[in-house]
Short mmCIF file of C-alpha atoms in Angstrom, two decimals:
data_model
loop_
_atom_site.label_atom_id
_atom_site.label_comp_id
_atom_site.label_asym_id
_atom_site.label_seq_id
_atom_site.Cartn_x
_atom_site.Cartn_y
_atom_site.Cartn_z
CA MET A 207 -24.65 -5.50 -14.83
CA LYS A 208 -25.86 -9.04 -15.59
CA GLY A 209 -26.31 -12.28 -13.68
CA SER A 210 -28.60 -14.13 -11.27
CA PHE A 211 -28.21 -14.13 -7.50
CA VAL A 212 -30.03 -15.81 -4.63
CA ILE A 213 -30.89 -13.12 -2.07
CA THR A 214 -32.86 -15.26 0.37
CA ALA A 215 -34.26 -18.77 0.32
CA MET A 216 -37.44 -17.29 -1.19
CA CYS A 217 -36.04 -14.56 -3.46
CA THR A 218 -33.80 -14.58 -6.54
CA ILE A 219 -32.85 -11.57 -8.65
CA ARG A 220 -31.63 -11.50 -12.24
CA PHE A 221 -29.93 -8.42 -13.63
CA ASP A 222 -30.30 -7.63 -17.30
CA GLU A 223 -29.62 -4.51 -19.35
CA GLY A 224 -31.64 -1.74 -17.70
CA ILE A 225 -33.94 -4.07 -15.78
CA CYS A 226 -33.87 -6.48 -12.84
CA TYR A 227 -36.27 -9.42 -12.53
CA VAL A 228 -37.27 -10.50 -9.03
CA THR A 229 -38.57 -14.04 -8.53
CA LYS A 230 -40.21 -14.79 -5.19
CA ASP A 231 -42.28 -17.59 -3.75
CA GLY A 232 -45.93 -16.76 -4.21
CA LEU A 233 -45.44 -14.64 -7.34
CA LYS A 234 -46.79 -16.04 -10.60
CA ALA A 235 -44.51 -13.81 -12.68
CA PRO A 236 -41.23 -12.03 -11.82
CA ALA A 237 -41.50 -8.46 -10.56
CA LYS A 238 -39.54 -5.86 -12.51
CA ILE A 239 -37.26 -3.13 -11.18
CA LYS A 240 -36.47 -0.35 -13.65
CA GLY A 241 -35.37 3.27 -13.83
CA LYS A 242 -33.61 4.90 -10.90
CA LYS A 243 -34.53 2.08 -8.53
CA TYR A 244 -32.71 -0.29 -10.89
CA HIS A 245 -29.60 1.92 -10.93
CA LEU A 246 -29.73 2.22 -7.14
CA LEU A 247 -30.00 -1.55 -6.71
CA CYS A 248 -27.10 -2.07 -9.16
CA LYS A 249 -24.89 0.36 -7.25
CA LEU A 250 -25.69 -1.28 -3.91
CA PHE A 251 -25.23 -4.80 -5.23
CA GLU A 252 -22.02 -4.03 -7.11
CA ASN A 253 -20.66 -2.85 -3.74
CA ARG A 254 -22.41 -5.53 -1.67
CA ASN A 255 -21.20 -5.90 1.90
CA HIS A 256 -19.65 -2.41 1.65
CA THR A 257 -21.25 0.92 2.51
CA VAL A 258 -22.35 3.09 -0.43
CA THR A 259 -22.42 6.69 0.80
CA TYR A 260 -25.28 9.10 0.21
CA SER A 261 -23.03 11.24 -1.99
CA ILE A 262 -22.20 8.30 -4.28
CA ILE A 263 -25.90 7.46 -4.59
CA TYR A 264 -26.65 11.11 -5.33
CA GLU A 265 -24.02 11.17 -8.10
CA THR A 266 -25.30 7.88 -9.49
CA LEU A 267 -28.96 8.90 -9.67
CA TRP A 268 -29.00 12.67 -10.06
CA LYS A 269 -25.51 13.75 -11.20
CA ASN A 270 -26.79 15.44 -14.37
CA GLU A 271 -30.06 16.72 -12.91
CA ASN A 272 -30.90 19.88 -11.03
CA PHE A 273 -32.03 17.98 -7.96
CA MET A 274 -31.63 19.47 -4.47
CA PRO A 275 -29.77 17.25 -1.94
CA ASP A 276 -32.53 17.57 0.70
CA THR A 277 -35.13 16.31 -1.77
CA ALA A 278 -32.73 13.60 -2.96
CA TYR A 279 -32.25 12.40 0.62
CA GLU A 280 -36.00 11.84 1.02
CA ARG A 281 -36.23 10.22 -2.42
CA MET A 282 -33.39 7.80 -1.54
CA HIS A 283 -35.28 6.58 1.52
CA ASP A 284 -38.40 6.14 -0.58
CA TYR A 285 -36.52 4.10 -3.20
CA ILE A 286 -34.87 1.96 -0.51
CA SER A 287 -38.26 1.28 1.09
CA LYS A 288 -39.66 0.19 -2.27
CA LEU A 289 -36.66 -2.05 -3.00
CA ARG A 290 -37.02 -3.75 0.38
CA ASN A 291 -40.70 -4.31 -0.33
CA VAL A 292 -40.15 -5.77 -3.81
CA LEU A 293 -37.32 -8.03 -2.61
CA GLY A 294 -39.22 -9.02 0.52
CA VAL A 295 -36.33 -8.10 2.80
CA GLY A 296 -35.85 -5.75 5.71
CA SER A 297 -33.10 -3.55 7.09
CA ALA A 298 -31.03 -6.63 7.91
CA VAL A 299 -30.36 -7.00 4.16
CA ILE A 300 -30.50 -3.39 2.95
CA GLU A 301 -29.24 -1.53 5.99
CA ASN A 302 -29.21 2.21 6.56
CA ILE A 303 -25.85 3.17 8.08
CA TYR A 304 -27.24 6.25 9.73
CA GLY A 305 -25.59 9.48 8.59
CA THR A 306 -23.41 7.68 6.03
CA GLY A 307 -25.27 5.61 3.44
CA TYR A 308 -26.58 2.11 2.76
CA ILE A 309 -25.11 -1.38 2.67
CA PHE A 310 -26.50 -4.43 0.89
CA HIS A 311 -25.66 -7.46 3.02
CA TYR A 312 -25.23 -10.49 0.78
CA ASP A 313 -24.34 -14.04 1.71
CA SER A 314 -23.93 -16.35 -1.29
CA THR A 315 -24.57 -19.35 0.99
CA ALA A 316 -27.82 -17.93 2.42
CA ALA A 317 -30.04 -20.43 0.60
CA GLU A 318 -27.80 -23.45 1.19
CA PRO A 319 -28.53 -25.93 4.01
CA SER A 320 -26.91 -24.83 7.24
CA ALA A 321 -23.97 -26.77 8.58
CA PRO A 322 -24.40 -29.00 11.62
CA HIS A 323 -24.41 -27.01 14.84
CA GLU A 324 -21.14 -26.94 16.73
CA GLU A 325 -20.65 -25.56 20.19
CA PRO A 326 -18.18 -22.64 20.38
CA PRO A 327 -14.78 -23.33 21.98
CA PRO A 328 -15.10 -22.97 25.75
CA GLU A 329 -12.28 -20.42 25.99
CA LYS A 330 -14.13 -17.90 23.76
CA LYS A 331 -17.34 -16.41 25.12
CA ILE A 332 -20.08 -15.64 22.58
CA THR A 333 -22.64 -13.17 23.88
CA ASP A 334 -26.40 -13.31 23.28
CA PHE A 335 -26.03 -10.22 21.12
CA GLN A 336 -23.38 -11.87 18.94
CA ARG A 337 -25.57 -14.97 18.60
CA SER A 338 -28.27 -12.71 17.16
CA GLY A 339 -26.19 -12.22 14.02
CA PHE A 340 -23.85 -9.31 14.78
CA SER A 341 -20.11 -9.54 15.29
CA SER A 342 -17.72 -7.06 16.84
CA PRO A 343 -14.79 -5.50 14.94
CA ASP A 344 -11.90 -7.93 15.16
CA SER A 345 -9.15 -5.37 14.70
CA GLU A 346 -10.25 -3.10 17.56
CA PRO A 347 -10.23 -3.41 21.37
CA ASN A 348 -13.43 -4.84 22.79
CA PRO A 349 -15.31 -2.18 24.77
CA GLU A 350 -18.43 -3.85 23.38
CA GLU A 351 -17.80 -6.72 25.81
CA THR A 352 -17.94 -4.24 28.68
CA ILE A 353 -21.19 -2.63 27.54
CA GLU A 354 -22.69 -6.03 26.63
CA LYS A 355 -22.06 -7.20 30.18
CA LEU A 356 -23.63 -4.04 31.64
CA PHE A 357 -26.73 -4.31 29.43
CA GLY A 358 -27.08 -7.99 30.24
CA GLN A 359 -26.92 -7.28 33.97
CA ALA A 360 -29.40 -4.42 33.62
CA ALA A 361 -31.87 -6.63 31.75
CA ALA A 362 -31.60 -9.22 34.53
CA ALA A 363 -31.86 -6.70 37.40
CA THR A 364 -34.50 -7.57 39.99
CA THR A 365 -34.48 -4.39 42.09
CA GLU A 366 -34.68 -0.70 41.28
CA GLU A 367 -31.45 -0.11 43.22
CA GLN A 368 -29.54 -2.58 41.01
CA LEU A 369 -30.99 -1.02 37.86
CA ILE A 370 -30.09 2.54 38.87
CA ARG A 371 -26.50 1.52 39.66
CA LEU A 372 -26.11 -0.24 36.29
CA GLU A 373 -27.73 2.61 34.38
CA ASN A 374 -25.24 5.02 35.95
CA GLU A 375 -22.38 2.79 34.81
CA ILE A 376 -23.82 2.64 31.28
CA ARG A 377 -24.28 6.42 31.25
CA ARG A 378 -20.64 6.96 32.30
CA PHE A 379 -19.51 4.59 29.55
CA ILE A 380 -21.52 6.52 26.93
CA ASP A 381 -20.36 9.92 28.21
CA PHE A 382 -16.67 9.24 28.70
CA LYS A 383 -15.58 6.14 26.75
CA LEU A 384 -17.81 6.21 23.68
CA PRO A 385 -16.44 9.45 22.16
CA ALA A 386 -12.92 7.97 22.15
CA LEU A 387 -13.95 5.00 20.00
CA THR A 388 -13.99 4.74 16.22
CA SER A 389 -17.23 5.04 14.27
CA LYS A 390 -16.96 1.33 13.45
CA GLN A 391 -16.98 0.43 17.14
CA ILE A 392 -19.81 2.84 17.93
CA GLU A 393 -21.91 1.37 15.10
CA TYR A 394 -21.55 -2.02 16.77
CA ILE A 395 -22.63 -0.58 20.13
CA GLN A 396 -25.55 1.17 18.40
CA LYS A 397 -26.74 -2.23 17.15
CA LEU A 398 -26.26 -3.58 20.67
CA VAL A 399 -28.59 -0.93 22.10
CA GLU A 400 -31.17 -1.63 19.38
CA PHE A 401 -30.95 -5.35 20.13
CA TYR A 402 -31.75 -4.83 23.82
CA CYS A 403 -34.51 -2.33 22.98
CA ASN A 404 -36.16 -5.04 20.88
CA GLU A 405 -35.54 -7.72 23.49
CA LEU A 406 -37.25 -5.65 26.20
CA ALA A 407 -40.04 -4.23 24.03
CA ASN A 408 -42.65 -6.66 25.38
CA ARG A 409 -41.86 -6.31 29.08
CA THR A 410 -44.74 -4.76 30.99
CA ASP A 411 -43.37 -4.87 34.54
CA MET A 412 -42.24 -1.65 36.22
CA LEU A 413 -38.49 -2.38 35.96
CA GLY A 414 -38.90 -3.37 32.30
CA ARG A 415 -40.64 -0.09 31.46
CA PHE A 416 -38.06 1.85 33.47
CA LEU A 417 -35.21 0.16 31.60
CA GLY A 418 -36.98 0.62 28.27
CA ASP A 419 -37.17 4.39 28.81
CA PHE A 420 -33.50 4.48 29.72
CA LEU A 421 -32.53 2.45 26.64
CA GLU A 422 -34.45 4.86 24.42
CA LEU A 423 -32.37 7.71 25.81
CA ALA A 424 -29.19 5.62 25.51
CA ALA A 425 -29.96 4.91 21.85
CA PHE A 426 -30.37 8.65 21.23
CA ARG A 427 -27.07 9.49 22.96
CA VAL A 428 -25.18 6.75 21.13
CA THR A 429 -26.55 7.96 17.78
CA LEU A 430 -25.52 11.55 18.52
CA THR A 431 -22.04 10.43 19.51
CA LEU A 432 -21.76 8.29 16.36
CA LEU A 433 -22.68 11.21 14.11
CA ARG A 434 -20.27 13.55 15.88
CA VAL A 435 -17.42 11.04 15.62
CA LYS A 436 -18.18 10.56 11.93
CA LEU A 437 -18.12 14.35 11.47
CA TYR A 438 -14.70 14.46 13.14
CA GLU A 439 -13.37 11.59 11.02
CA ASN A 440 -14.75 13.31 7.92
CA GLU A 441 -12.99 16.57 8.84
CA MET A 442 -9.68 14.72 9.26
CA LEU A 443 -10.12 13.16 5.81
CA GLN A 444 -10.95 16.58 4.37
CA GLU A 445 -7.71 17.97 5.81
CA THR A 446 -5.75 15.15 4.17
CA ALA A 447 -7.52 15.74 0.85
CA ARG A 448 -6.66 19.45 1.00
CA LYS A 449 -2.99 18.69 1.60
CA GLN A 450 -2.98 16.25 -1.32
CA GLY A 451 -4.86 18.68 -3.57
CA ASP A 452 -7.54 16.07 -4.33
CA LYS A 453 -10.48 18.36 -5.17
CA ARG A 454 -12.77 15.55 -6.29
CA LEU A 455 -12.37 13.68 -3.00
CA LEU A 456 -12.68 16.93 -1.05
CA ASN A 457 -15.99 17.76 -2.74
CA ARG A 458 -17.33 14.31 -1.96
CA LEU A 459 -16.24 14.56 1.67
CA GLN A 460 -17.84 17.99 2.00
CA PHE A 461 -21.06 16.55 0.61
CA ASP A 462 -20.91 13.72 3.14
CA HIS A 463 -20.21 16.26 5.89
CA ASP A 464 -23.40 18.14 4.99
CA TRP A 465 -25.39 14.88 5.12
CA LEU A 466 -23.96 14.09 8.56
CA GLU A 467 -24.76 17.55 9.92
CA ASN A 468 -28.26 17.31 8.48
CA GLY A 469 -28.70 13.86 10.06
CA LEU A 470 -27.50 15.18 13.43
CA ASN A 471 -30.00 18.04 13.36
CA LEU A 472 -32.83 15.73 12.27
CA GLU A 473 -32.03 13.30 15.09
CA ILE A 474 -32.10 16.09 17.68
CA ASP A 475 -35.31 17.57 16.26
CA ALA A 476 -37.02 14.16 16.19
CA TYR A 477 -36.08 13.45 19.82
CA GLN A 478 -37.20 16.92 20.89
CA SER A 479 -40.50 16.53 19.06
CA SER A 480 -41.26 13.10 20.53
CA HIS A 481 -40.40 14.15 24.08
CA HIS A 482 -41.67 17.75 23.95
CA LYS A 483 -38.56 19.24 25.44
CA GLN A 484 -35.41 21.10 24.45
CA PRO A 485 -32.85 19.02 22.51
CA GLU A 486 -29.93 17.70 24.50
CA LYS A 487 -27.24 19.36 22.40
CA ASP A 488 -24.72 19.19 25.23
CA LEU A 489 -24.76 15.37 25.42
#
């Protein structure tokens, strides 16, 4: 892969044969990315704005090596952390799609001057969450509007009674409506929960702390549901691959299935460890 690309207003990368040069403000000389980190960056950037699954990364980096998947999973995260550090970007650019893989978000106009601000059309409501940079899936129904409204009301609640009522509504949504959604929709709602967790992180009043604890639990439950839905979708794809006799695709899907199951167990173990109680496997 060859060529130069502007990643942010302060960072440019140039791919050459077997090496990538990173030019950033404040650096006297370009940083160099080589070896497996180079191949990982190439794979992510070749598929920019699309998710690259863990199994594809594994095949790209360790296909011909006797490297255990569990060790590879940890090594992937380490490489991603180092790439983010060298490029000077965070998870908004190289995002971990939990239980699936990574996506390199790239906007070729990122370094260009922004267009003059225009107010949105009055007939279309844009939520605070959408203004933060996320957008909901256009081709799906919009349950995210329902949950966005509930979270917004909860964040603005002034009494404990109001907060408890809204939390019960959010809990019912997560328990009964969330499992019926697609993984794409749940990923959006997962980002929504993270957004409100960050928004409320600095609140020190009693209601703020109360809501913060609830959001932490909500984030855990949404993540579990997302992983379980992805496992179900994976199993449906496996069934199709079996019927079509596509062994290569079936092997890849089985690998992804193992990653998802491992991620589910890790999520439960991490929550149990941090809260010193039995994992909520029946959520």
